[in-house]
mmCIF file of C-alpha atoms and ligand atoms in Angstrom:
data_model
loop_
_atom_site.group_PDB
_atom_site.id
_atom_site.type_symbol
_atom_site.label_atom_id
_atom_site.label_comp_id
_atom_site.label_asym_id
_atom_site.label_seq_id
_atom_site.Cartn_x
_atom_site.Cartn_y
_atom_site.Cartn_z
ATOM 1 C CA UNK X 86 0.000 0.000 0.000
ATOM 2 C CA UNK X 87 2.706 2.452 1.006
ATOM 3 C CA UNK X 88 4.261 4.493 -1.781
ATOM 4 C CA UNK X 89 8.000 4.394 -1.257
ATOM 5 C CA UNK X 90 9.829 7.639 -0.640
ATOM 6 C CA UNK X 91 12.293 8.354 -3.477
ATOM 7 C CA UNK X 92 15.966 8.111 -2.450
ATOM 8 C CA UNK X 93 17.377 11.451 -1.386
ATOM 9 C CA UNK X 94 13.976 12.810 -0.344
ATOM 10 C CA UNK X 95 14.709 14.431 2.997
ATOM 11 C CA UNK X 96 11.127 15.544 3.648
ATOM 12 C CA UNK X 97 9.694 14.192 6.832
ATOM 13 C CA UNK X 98 6.826 11.813 6.248
ATOM 14 C CA UNK X 99 3.606 12.487 8.165
ATOM 15 C CA UNK X 100 1.037 9.728 8.512
ATOM 16 C CA UNK X 101 -2.184 9.076 10.408
ATOM 17 C CA UNK X 102 -1.897 6.578 13.280
ATOM 18 C CA UNK X 103 -1.967 3.022 12.009
ATOM 19 C CA UNK X 104 -5.298 1.535 13.104
ATOM 20 C CA UNK X 105 -3.802 -1.931 13.148
ATOM 21 C CA UNK X 106 -1.214 -0.849 15.709
ATOM 22 C CA UNK X 107 -3.422 1.604 17.598
ATOM 23 C CA UNK X 108 -7.169 0.852 17.379
ATOM 24 C CA UNK X 109 -9.351 3.674 16.004
ATOM 25 C CA UNK X 110 -11.124 4.323 19.287
ATOM 26 C CA UNK X 111 -7.887 4.927 21.180
ATOM 27 C CA UNK X 112 -5.729 8.062 21.592
ATOM 28 C CA UNK X 113 -6.628 11.765 21.606
ATOM 29 C CA UNK X 114 -8.958 12.811 18.769
ATOM 30 C CA UNK X 115 -7.305 14.738 15.925
ATOM 31 C CA UNK X 116 -8.542 15.011 12.349
ATOM 32 C CA UNK X 117 -8.071 11.623 10.643
ATOM 33 C CA UNK X 118 -5.766 10.630 13.559
ATOM 34 C CA UNK X 119 -3.044 12.850 12.126
ATOM 35 C CA UNK X 120 -0.451 14.475 14.388
ATOM 36 C CA UNK X 121 -1.402 17.768 16.024
ATOM 37 C CA UNK X 122 1.486 19.842 14.727
ATOM 38 C CA UNK X 123 2.033 23.589 14.294
ATOM 39 C CA UNK X 124 5.484 23.612 12.715
ATOM 40 C CA UNK X 125 4.335 23.588 9.026
ATOM 41 C CA UNK X 126 7.720 22.258 7.865
ATOM 42 C CA UNK X 127 7.117 19.888 4.926
ATOM 43 C CA UNK X 128 3.347 20.244 5.398
ATOM 44 C CA UNK X 129 1.090 20.343 2.305
ATOM 45 C CA UNK X 130 -2.363 20.589 3.855
ATOM 46 C CA UNK X 131 -3.671 21.335 7.325
ATOM 47 C CA UNK X 132 -6.938 20.778 9.133
ATOM 48 C CA UNK X 133 -7.928 23.929 11.029
ATOM 49 C CA UNK X 134 -10.890 24.339 13.381
ATOM 50 C CA UNK X 135 -12.687 27.670 13.760
ATOM 51 C CA UNK X 136 -15.007 27.143 16.727
ATOM 52 C CA UNK X 137 -16.968 30.415 16.440
ATOM 53 C CA UNK X 138 -20.764 30.626 16.349
ATOM 54 C CA UNK X 139 -21.709 34.104 17.586
ATOM 55 C CA UNK X 140 -22.777 35.159 14.080
ATOM 56 C CA UNK X 141 -25.510 32.503 13.851
ATOM 57 C CA UNK X 142 -29.019 33.913 13.505
ATOM 58 C CA UNK X 143 -31.053 30.939 14.731
ATOM 59 C CA UNK X 144 -29.695 28.002 16.761
ATOM 60 C CA UNK X 145 -26.102 28.393 17.940
ATOM 61 C CA UNK X 146 -23.736 25.528 18.735
ATOM 62 C CA UNK X 147 -21.427 25.297 15.699
ATOM 63 C CA UNK X 148 -18.555 26.214 18.041
ATOM 64 C CA UNK X 149 -18.547 22.527 18.928
ATOM 65 C CA UNK X 150 -18.273 21.516 15.259
ATOM 66 C CA UNK X 151 -14.489 21.084 14.965
ATOM 67 C CA UNK X 152 -14.186 18.779 17.979
ATOM 68 C CA UNK X 153 -17.167 16.666 16.858
ATOM 69 C CA UNK X 154 -15.687 16.364 13.361
ATOM 70 C CA UNK X 155 -12.329 15.315 14.796
ATOM 71 C CA UNK X 156 -14.029 12.656 16.922
ATOM 72 C CA UNK X 157 -15.965 11.262 13.928
ATOM 73 C CA UNK X 158 -12.940 11.371 11.613
ATOM 74 C CA UNK X 159 -11.400 8.420 13.467
ATOM 75 C CA UNK X 160 -12.880 6.077 10.893
ATOM 76 C CA UNK X 161 -11.299 7.647 7.793
ATOM 77 C CA UNK X 162 -9.035 5.200 6.008
ATOM 78 C CA UNK X 163 -5.973 5.792 3.807
ATOM 79 C CA UNK X 164 -7.416 5.002 0.353
ATOM 80 C CA UNK X 165 -10.207 6.988 -1.349
ATOM 81 C CA UNK X 166 -11.849 4.611 -3.766
ATOM 82 C CA UNK X 167 -14.047 7.107 -5.656
ATOM 83 C CA UNK X 168 -11.211 9.550 -6.379
ATOM 84 C CA UNK X 169 -8.611 6.753 -6.605
ATOM 85 C CA UNK X 170 -6.028 8.353 -4.383
ATOM 86 C CA UNK X 171 -4.054 7.835 -1.168
ATOM 87 C CA UNK X 172 -4.320 11.442 0.047
ATOM 88 C CA UNK X 173 -1.883 10.983 2.947
ATOM 89 C CA UNK X 174 0.737 9.543 0.603
ATOM 90 C CA UNK X 175 0.558 12.459 -1.833
ATOM 91 C CA UNK X 176 0.358 15.075 0.914
ATOM 92 C CA UNK X 177 1.807 15.563 4.348
ATOM 93 C CA UNK X 178 -1.267 16.577 6.349
ATOM 94 C CA UNK X 179 -1.467 17.748 9.964
ATOM 95 C CA UNK X 180 -4.141 18.784 12.405
ATOM 96 C CA UNK X 181 -3.097 22.404 12.986
ATOM 97 C CA UNK X 182 -5.493 22.827 15.911
ATOM 98 C CA UNK X 183 -8.068 25.602 16.299
ATOM 99 C CA UNK X 184 -8.019 29.347 15.823
ATOM 100 C CA UNK X 185 -8.211 31.092 19.192
ATOM 101 C CA UNK X 186 -11.525 32.755 18.430
ATOM 102 C CA UNK X 187 -12.920 35.619 20.499
ATOM 103 C CA UNK X 188 -16.397 34.691 21.743
ATOM 104 C CA UNK X 189 -18.878 37.512 21.163
ATOM 105 C CA UNK X 190 -16.766 39.362 18.590
ATOM 106 C CA UNK X 191 -16.903 38.622 14.885
ATOM 107 C CA UNK X 192 -14.390 41.379 14.133
ATOM 108 C CA UNK X 193 -11.735 40.114 16.565
ATOM 109 C CA UNK X 194 -12.336 36.516 15.467
ATOM 110 C CA UNK X 195 -12.081 37.467 11.796
ATOM 111 C CA UNK X 196 -8.710 39.095 12.475
ATOM 112 C CA UNK X 197 -7.476 35.970 14.250
ATOM 113 C CA UNK X 198 -8.703 33.729 11.407
ATOM 114 C CA UNK X 199 -7.095 35.903 8.752
ATOM 115 C CA UNK X 200 -3.768 35.939 10.602
ATOM 116 C CA UNK X 201 -3.783 32.178 11.041
ATOM 117 C CA UNK X 202 -4.635 31.679 7.369
ATOM 118 C CA UNK X 203 -1.965 34.123 6.247
ATOM 119 C CA UNK X 204 0.577 31.968 8.081
ATOM 120 C CA UNK X 205 -0.667 28.745 6.469
ATOM 121 C CA UNK X 206 -0.839 30.197 2.967
ATOM 122 C CA UNK X 207 2.585 31.856 3.230
ATOM 123 C CA UNK X 208 3.926 28.332 3.868
ATOM 124 C CA UNK X 209 1.929 27.130 0.808
ATOM 125 C CA UNK X 210 -0.249 24.911 2.972
ATOM 126 C CA UNK X 211 -3.731 24.063 1.704
ATOM 127 C CA UNK X 212 -6.398 24.867 4.316
ATOM 128 C CA UNK X 213 -9.007 22.297 5.247
ATOM 129 C CA UNK X 214 -11.336 24.139 7.578
ATOM 130 C CA UNK X 215 -14.063 23.054 9.969
ATOM 131 C CA UNK X 216 -16.441 25.757 11.237
ATOM 132 C CA UNK X 217 -17.924 27.328 13.116
ATOM 133 C CA UNK X 218 -20.816 29.225 11.634
ATOM 134 C CA UNK X 219 -20.618 30.398 8.023
ATOM 135 C CA UNK X 220 -19.349 33.900 8.876
ATOM 136 C CA UNK X 221 -15.840 32.410 9.065
ATOM 137 C CA UNK X 222 -15.811 32.220 5.254
ATOM 138 C CA UNK X 223 -15.229 35.979 5.020
ATOM 139 C CA UNK X 224 -11.779 36.109 6.679
ATOM 140 C CA UNK X 225 -10.890 32.897 4.809
ATOM 141 C CA UNK X 226 -11.617 34.618 1.501
ATOM 142 C CA UNK X 227 -9.773 37.787 2.552
ATOM 143 C CA UNK X 228 -6.641 35.773 3.200
ATOM 144 C CA UNK X 229 -6.969 33.588 0.091
ATOM 145 C CA UNK X 230 -7.288 36.554 -2.294
ATOM 146 C CA UNK X 231 -4.171 38.127 -0.778
ATOM 147 C CA UNK X 232 -2.186 34.887 -1.102
ATOM 148 C CA UNK X 233 -3.272 34.198 -4.680
ATOM 149 C CA UNK X 234 -3.073 37.835 -5.752
ATOM 150 C CA UNK X 235 -6.533 37.788 -7.316
ATOM 151 C CA UNK X 236 -10.198 37.160 -6.493
ATOM 152 C CA UNK X 237 -10.945 33.449 -6.097
ATOM 153 C CA UNK X 238 -13.850 31.613 -7.687
ATOM 154 C CA UNK X 239 -16.372 30.227 -5.240
ATOM 155 C CA UNK X 240 -18.417 27.067 -5.260
ATOM 156 C CA UNK X 241 -20.909 27.440 -2.430
ATOM 157 C CA UNK X 242 -23.083 24.529 -1.311
ATOM 158 C CA UNK X 243 -25.859 25.734 0.973
ATOM 159 C CA UNK X 244 -29.610 25.691 1.353
ATOM 160 C CA UNK X 245 -29.350 29.468 1.926
ATOM 161 C CA UNK X 246 -28.147 32.343 -0.254
ATOM 162 C CA UNK X 247 -26.136 33.939 2.586
ATOM 163 C CA UNK X 248 -26.149 37.279 0.774
ATOM 164 C CA UNK X 249 -28.626 39.247 2.831
ATOM 165 C CA UNK X 250 -27.517 42.779 3.657
ATOM 166 C CA UNK X 251 -27.967 42.671 7.440
ATOM 167 C CA UNK X 252 -29.777 41.066 10.343
ATOM 168 C CA UNK X 253 -31.045 43.431 13.098
ATOM 169 C CA UNK X 254 -28.726 46.046 11.685
ATOM 170 C CA UNK X 255 -25.701 43.733 11.933
ATOM 171 C CA UNK X 256 -23.688 43.498 8.735
ATOM 172 C CA UNK X 257 -21.457 40.575 9.740
ATOM 173 C CA UNK X 258 -23.448 37.382 10.293
ATOM 174 C CA UNK X 259 -23.533 33.867 8.883
ATOM 175 C CA UNK X 260 -26.272 35.048 6.507
ATOM 176 C CA UNK X 261 -24.432 38.095 5.103
ATOM 177 C CA UNK X 262 -20.823 36.977 4.538
ATOM 178 C CA UNK X 263 -21.295 36.413 0.821
ATOM 179 C CA UNK X 264 -22.553 39.948 0.194
ATOM 180 C CA UNK X 265 -19.620 41.365 2.190
ATOM 181 C CA UNK X 266 -17.165 39.176 0.235
ATOM 182 C CA UNK X 267 -18.719 40.370 -3.043
ATOM 183 C CA UNK X 268 -18.565 44.025 -1.949
ATOM 184 C CA UNK X 269 -14.918 43.578 -0.949
ATOM 185 C CA UNK X 270 -14.240 42.183 -4.466
ATOM 186 C CA UNK X 271 -12.853 38.928 -3.127
ATOM 187 C CA UNK X 272 -14.748 36.735 -5.608
ATOM 188 C CA UNK X 273 -14.671 35.801 -9.273
ATOM 189 C CA UNK X 274 -17.393 33.416 -10.418
ATOM 190 C CA UNK X 275 -19.945 32.457 -7.783
ATOM 191 C CA UNK X 276 -21.751 29.126 -8.090
ATOM 192 C CA UNK X 277 -24.461 28.448 -5.490
ATOM 193 C CA UNK X 278 -25.781 24.925 -5.178
ATOM 194 C CA UNK X 279 -28.775 23.542 -3.271
ATOM 195 C CA UNK X 280 -30.718 26.713 -2.440
ATOM 196 C CA UNK X 281 -34.206 25.964 -1.156
ATOM 197 C CA UNK X 282 -36.799 26.628 1.513
ATOM 198 C CA UNK X 283 -39.006 29.587 2.297
ATOM 199 C CA UNK X 284 -37.495 32.995 1.445
ATOM 200 C CA UNK X 285 -38.193 36.425 2.950
ATOM 201 C CA UNK X 286 -39.570 37.797 -0.342
ATOM 202 C CA UNK X 287 -39.933 36.843 -3.983
ATOM 203 C CA UNK X 288 -37.130 39.310 -4.710
ATOM 204 C CA UNK X 289 -34.492 37.390 -2.763
ATOM 205 C CA UNK X 290 -33.238 35.877 -6.030
ATOM 206 C CA UNK X 291 -32.692 39.370 -7.425
ATOM 207 C CA UNK X 292 -29.255 39.928 -5.869
ATOM 208 C CA UNK X 293 -27.986 36.726 -7.475
ATOM 209 C CA UNK X 294 -29.368 37.778 -10.848
ATOM 210 C CA UNK X 295 -27.999 41.326 -10.673
ATOM 211 C CA UNK X 296 -24.523 40.066 -9.883
ATOM 212 C CA UNK X 297 -24.627 37.107 -12.287
ATOM 213 C CA UNK X 298 -24.212 34.426 -9.647
ATOM 214 C CA UNK X 299 -24.901 31.010 -11.078
ATOM 215 C CA UNK X 300 -27.607 29.443 -8.923
ATOM 216 C CA UNK X 301 -28.574 25.773 -8.981
ATOM 217 C CA UNK X 302 -31.602 25.666 -6.684
ATOM 218 C CA UNK X 303 -32.498 22.327 -5.142
ATOM 219 C CA UNK X 304 -35.508 21.931 -7.413
ATOM 220 C CA UNK X 305 -33.166 21.723 -10.397
ATOM 221 C CA UNK X 306 -31.024 19.080 -8.714
ATOM 222 C CA UNK X 307 -33.579 16.367 -8.199
ATOM 223 C CA UNK X 308 -32.000 14.102 -10.794
ATOM 224 C CA UNK X 309 -28.283 13.511 -10.989
ATOM 225 C CA UNK X 310 -27.052 16.574 -9.076
ATOM 226 C CA UNK X 311 -23.360 15.700 -9.538
ATOM 227 C CA UNK X 312 -23.699 15.896 -13.342
ATOM 228 C CA UNK X 313 -25.389 19.277 -13.129
ATOM 229 C CA UNK X 314 -22.742 20.581 -10.762
ATOM 230 C CA UNK X 315 -19.984 19.321 -13.085
ATOM 231 C CA UNK X 316 -21.610 21.123 -16.012
ATOM 232 C CA UNK X 317 -21.907 24.358 -14.019
ATOM 233 C CA UNK X 318 -18.259 24.091 -12.987
ATOM 234 C CA UNK X 319 -17.290 23.991 -16.666
ATOM 235 C CA UNK X 320 -17.833 27.757 -16.764
ATOM 236 C CA UNK X 321 -15.030 28.278 -14.273
ATOM 237 C CA UNK X 322 -11.508 28.263 -15.789
ATOM 238 C CA UNK X 323 -9.830 25.165 -14.344
ATOM 239 C CA UNK X 324 -6.420 26.753 -13.816
ATOM 240 C CA UNK X 325 -7.730 29.600 -11.659
ATOM 241 C CA UNK X 326 -8.073 29.319 -7.872
ATOM 242 C CA UNK X 327 -11.363 27.886 -6.677
ATOM 243 C CA UNK X 328 -12.575 27.805 -3.065
ATOM 244 C CA UNK X 329 -15.112 25.332 -1.743
ATOM 245 C CA UNK X 330 -17.484 26.588 0.921
ATOM 246 C CA UNK X 331 -19.741 23.793 2.107
ATOM 247 C CA UNK X 332 -22.587 24.578 4.516
ATOM 248 C CA UNK X 333 -23.680 21.237 5.973
ATOM 249 C CA UNK X 334 -27.334 22.357 5.802
ATOM 250 C CA UNK X 335 -27.311 21.817 2.030
ATOM 251 C CA UNK X 336 -27.687 18.152 2.963
ATOM 252 C CA UNK X 337 -31.167 17.001 3.954
ATOM 253 C CA UNK X 338 -31.807 17.097 7.720
ATOM 254 C CA UNK X 339 -32.573 13.382 7.451
ATOM 255 C CA UNK X 340 -28.824 12.907 6.902
ATOM 256 C CA UNK X 341 -27.521 16.032 8.637
ATOM 257 C CA UNK X 342 -29.804 17.253 11.396
ATOM 258 C CA UNK X 343 -26.920 18.537 13.478
ATOM 259 C CA UNK X 344 -26.998 22.107 12.222
ATOM 260 C CA UNK X 345 -28.403 25.485 13.222
ATOM 261 C CA UNK X 346 -30.722 26.363 10.327
ATOM 262 C CA UNK X 347 -32.077 23.113 8.878
ATOM 263 C CA UNK X 348 -34.114 23.159 5.649
ATOM 264 C CA UNK X 349 -36.021 20.100 4.520
ATOM 265 C CA UNK X 350 -35.702 18.651 1.023
ATOM 266 C CA UNK X 351 -31.943 18.642 0.507
ATOM 267 C CA UNK X 352 -29.174 16.479 -0.955
ATOM 268 C CA UNK X 353 -28.593 12.978 0.339
ATOM 269 C CA UNK X 354 -25.196 12.263 1.865
ATOM 270 C CA UNK X 355 -24.354 10.112 -1.163
ATOM 271 C CA UNK X 356 -25.216 12.910 -3.586
ATOM 272 C CA UNK X 357 -23.126 15.295 -1.506
ATOM 273 C CA UNK X 358 -20.017 13.120 -1.855
ATOM 274 C CA UNK X 359 -20.583 12.639 -5.582
ATOM 275 C CA UNK X 360 -20.913 16.404 -6.079
ATOM 276 C CA UNK X 361 -17.502 16.882 -4.451
ATOM 277 C CA UNK X 362 -15.831 14.343 -6.719
ATOM 278 C CA UNK X 363 -16.713 16.545 -9.716
ATOM 279 C CA UNK X 364 -14.149 19.078 -8.447
ATOM 280 C CA UNK X 365 -11.237 16.896 -9.608
ATOM 281 C CA UNK X 366 -9.315 18.874 -12.217
ATOM 282 C CA UNK X 367 -10.384 22.254 -10.829
ATOM 283 C CA UNK X 368 -7.747 24.188 -8.975
ATOM 284 C CA UNK X 369 -9.160 23.769 -5.484
ATOM 285 C CA UNK X 370 -7.073 25.987 -3.185
ATOM 286 C CA UNK X 371 -8.936 25.333 0.039
ATOM 287 C CA UNK X 372 -12.145 23.979 1.486
ATOM 288 C CA UNK X 373 -14.373 24.541 4.471
ATOM 289 C CA UNK X 374 -17.277 22.630 5.978
ATOM 290 C CA UNK X 375 -19.297 24.851 8.276
ATOM 291 C CA UNK X 376 -22.425 24.938 10.426
ATOM 292 C CA UNK X 377 -22.029 21.518 12.044
ATOM 293 C CA UNK X 378 -23.730 21.887 15.441
ATOM 294 C CA UNK X 379 -23.364 18.568 17.273
ATOM 295 C CA UNK X 380 -25.881 19.339 20.043
ATOM 296 C CA UNK X 381 -28.681 18.859 17.472
ATOM 297 C CA UNK X 382 -27.076 15.833 15.876
ATOM 298 C CA UNK X 383 -28.738 12.428 15.791
ATOM 299 C CA UNK X 384 -27.628 9.176 17.330
ATOM 300 C CA UNK X 385 -24.305 8.057 15.955
ATOM 301 C CA UNK X 386 -23.256 11.693 15.330
ATOM 302 C CA UNK X 387 -24.070 11.241 11.656
ATOM 303 C CA UNK X 388 -23.777 14.932 10.750
ATOM 304 C CA UNK X 389 -20.246 15.200 12.103
ATOM 305 C CA UNK X 390 -19.399 11.873 10.467
ATOM 306 C CA UNK X 391 -20.587 13.223 7.112
ATOM 307 C CA UNK X 392 -18.645 16.459 7.610
ATOM 308 C CA UNK X 393 -15.458 14.480 8.313
ATOM 309 C CA UNK X 394 -16.003 12.516 5.102
ATOM 310 C CA UNK X 395 -16.702 15.669 3.065
ATOM 311 C CA UNK X 396 -13.406 17.164 4.242
ATOM 312 C CA UNK X 397 -11.633 13.902 3.392
ATOM 313 C CA UNK X 398 -13.220 14.046 -0.057
ATOM 314 C CA UNK X 399 -12.067 17.645 -0.574
ATOM 315 C CA UNK X 400 -8.564 16.677 0.570
ATOM 316 C CA UNK X 401 -8.628 13.759 -1.872
ATOM 317 C CA UNK X 402 -9.566 16.095 -4.735
ATOM 318 C CA UNK X 403 -6.644 18.372 -3.880
ATOM 319 C CA UNK X 404 -4.287 15.388 -3.641
ATOM 320 C CA UNK X 405 -5.530 14.072 -6.992
ATOM 321 C CA UNK X 406 -4.862 17.468 -8.530
ATOM 322 C CA UNK X 407 -1.348 17.507 -7.099
ATOM 323 C CA UNK X 408 -0.756 14.071 -8.589
ATOM 324 C CA UNK X 409 -1.889 15.447 -11.931
ATOM 325 C CA UNK X 410 0.503 18.372 -11.619
ATOM 326 C CA UNK X 411 -2.029 21.145 -10.988
ATOM 327 C CA UNK X 412 -0.095 23.613 -8.809
ATOM 328 C CA UNK X 413 -2.506 25.097 -6.255
ATOM 329 C CA UNK X 414 -0.155 27.988 -5.492
ATOM 330 C CA UNK X 415 1.076 28.597 -9.032
ATOM 331 C CA UNK X 416 4.312 27.188 -10.322
HETATM 332 MN MN1 MN S 612 -27.228 27.435 5.327
HETATM 333 MN MN1 MN S 613 -24.493 29.208 4.971
#
């Protein structure tokens, strides 16, 4: 199974704990049982938790998302069959720990997130982020555009538009980050997938239309969503940086009830994974899975388990791209 290290390669080799030497239910929980390491030397990708949920507008609790995802990621195995890749052989991956968020302050938290991301990206480390509520996407995008020297394209899976102007006069919430990111000119193409549920007004679609966001509402995705997503992605130049922002509530609450703003009638967990596989070949420069709130999760922690697998899938896509010679940070 192991890919041998070429002679003369002095890079350290980072691996998850071997489940046959150390059973999966033992040891301290880190993402995929990788080492918790903050040195970044020879690191290609890093799991980062952002346990902040003070910008949620309905049920809070996503601050417990990263630890729940770590706990459920114990079962991830080395080979991804659908993408055909050993992600931990192609990449050195670590669990970088959590951002020290500032409870009660989006602004202070956003600064901390941006700083942490700046450090990762300066070391050319691909971020694999677990939220937190969706507001954390804004500092992520601020840092990514700086690092890549240009706006990044966005593929946004969510049951919600997240581009409202404000809630109770507050401009920075988990439902407004996309409008702020657009105003700050952080984004190229915007593809929104899975939008559904009751809206405030009939005009809610208008902002997407005015700004030429490509919207695939859930009603259009009832048959073969992965094919439709792949077709929509064709409009985004494959060489240019693309960021994946995945709100767990795009998945049906039957499969992902552990979230703050559930909307019925969503993707199945299987469809969700298939949609992610279509990103192979696109220059994915980072990924986040947000809005996992374990206090509302079902027995077996299935929402956190799905989130762990979605992050593994995103990591596998990035590893597959590296294998194909697509340089995430330019050559
Ligand atoms: Mn949502
Ligand atoms: Mn969202």
